[in-house]
Coordinates of C-alpha atoms in Angstrom, one line a residue:
M1 CA -0.1 0.0 0.0
S2 CA 1.4 3.5 -0.9
K3 CA 1.7 6.4 1.3
P4 CA -0.8 9.4 0.8
R5 CA 1.0 12.4 -0.8
Y6 CA 0.3 15.6 0.6
R7 CA 0.4 18.8 -1.5
W8 CA 1.6 20.7 1.2
W9 CA 4.6 18.6 2.3
G10 CA 7.0 20.6 0.2
Y11 CA 5.8 23.8 1.7
V12 CA 6.0 22.9 5.0
K13 CA 9.6 21.6 4.6
S14 CA 10.4 25.0 3.3
M15 CA 8.8 26.5 6.4
I16 CA 11.1 24.2 8.5
R17 CA 14.3 24.9 6.4
N18 CA 13.8 28.5 6.8
Y19 CA 13.3 28.6 10.6
P20 CA 16.9 29.1 11.7
A21 CA 16.9 32.1 9.5
V22 CA 14.0 34.0 11.2
Q23 CA 14.1 32.1 14.8
D24 CA 15.5 35.4 16.6
K25 CA 14.4 38.2 14.3
Y26 CA 11.4 40.5 14.3
C27 CA 8.5 38.6 11.8
Q28 CA 5.0 39.5 11.1
G29 CA 2.1 38.3 8.7
N30 CA 2.6 34.7 7.3
T31 CA 6.5 34.3 8.5
L32 CA 5.7 35.1 12.1
K33 CA 2.9 32.5 11.7
E34 CA 5.4 29.7 9.8
R35 CA 7.7 30.6 12.5
Q36 CA 5.5 29.8 15.8
A37 CA 4.2 26.8 14.2
V38 CA 7.8 25.2 13.8
Q39 CA 8.5 26.7 17.3
K40 CA 5.6 24.8 19.3
A41 CA 6.3 21.6 16.9
I42 CA 9.9 22.2 18.7
D43 CA 8.3 22.7 22.3
E44 CA 6.3 19.8 21.8
T45 CA 8.6 17.1 20.6
K46 CA 10.7 18.2 23.5
R47 CA 8.2 16.4 25.5
M48 CA 8.1 13.5 23.4
E49 CA 9.4 10.2 24.6
N50 CA 13.2 10.3 23.0
G51 CA 12.9 14.2 22.2
V52 CA 16.5 14.8 22.0
E53 CA 17.3 12.4 19.4
R54 CA 14.3 13.1 17.9
L55 CA 15.3 17.1 17.9
Q56 CA 18.9 15.7 16.7
V57 CA 17.6 13.8 13.3
I58 CA 15.7 17.0 12.9
D59 CA 18.1 19.8 13.2
M60 CA 20.8 17.7 11.1
V61 CA 18.2 17.0 8.1
L62 CA 15.9 20.2 8.2
F63 CA 17.8 22.6 9.8
R64 CA 21.5 22.7 9.3
Q65 CA 20.8 20.6 6.4
T66 CA 24.4 18.6 6.9
H67 CA 22.8 15.1 6.8
T68 CA 20.4 12.7 4.9
L69 CA 18.1 10.7 7.1
D70 CA 20.5 7.7 6.7
G71 CA 23.7 10.0 7.9
A72 CA 21.4 11.1 11.0
A73 CA 20.3 8.0 11.6
L74 CA 24.0 6.8 11.9
M75 CA 24.5 10.0 14.0
V76 CA 21.8 9.6 16.9
P77 CA 22.3 6.6 16.6
C78 CA 18.6 4.8 15.4
A79 CA 17.6 3.0 12.8
Y80 CA 16.9 4.2 9.6
D81 CA 13.0 3.7 9.9
T82 CA 12.8 5.4 13.2
A83 CA 14.9 8.5 11.9
Q84 CA 12.2 8.5 8.6
K85 CA 9.4 8.2 11.6
Y86 CA 10.7 11.1 13.9
H87 CA 11.2 13.3 10.2
A88 CA 7.4 12.6 9.1
Q89 CA 6.0 12.8 12.4
F90 CA 7.7 16.3 12.9
I91 CA 6.7 17.6 9.5
K92 CA 2.8 16.4 10.3
L93 CA 3.3 18.5 13.7
V94 CA 4.0 21.3 12.4
A95 CA 1.5 21.2 9.4
R96 CA -1.1 20.7 12.1
N97 CA 0.2 23.5 13.9
Y98 CA 0.3 25.4 11.1
G99 CA -3.5 24.7 9.9
L100 CA -3.1 22.3 7.3
L101 CA -4.1 19.2 9.0
D102 CA -7.2 18.9 11.0

């Protein structure tokens, strides 16, 4: 069975990748809403089980963009499938915080 494709997936990934550039800057409008969605997802992820490992994967793959999912899984260490799950769950969490998911 194939996984569903979301039209907003690329937009949310772009929003997350842009977060370090706007993290401590004054923003308004849509940029502020995007920053708040990512920040809320970070705060929620910290409180999850394995929150530190989850954020390490997100940091390497999406924020700093220094590793692929496979490389980040080796660094954390965790299985590739686990890193992929952390990645997808974080993107969906940001989408929900932004209002793209019910």
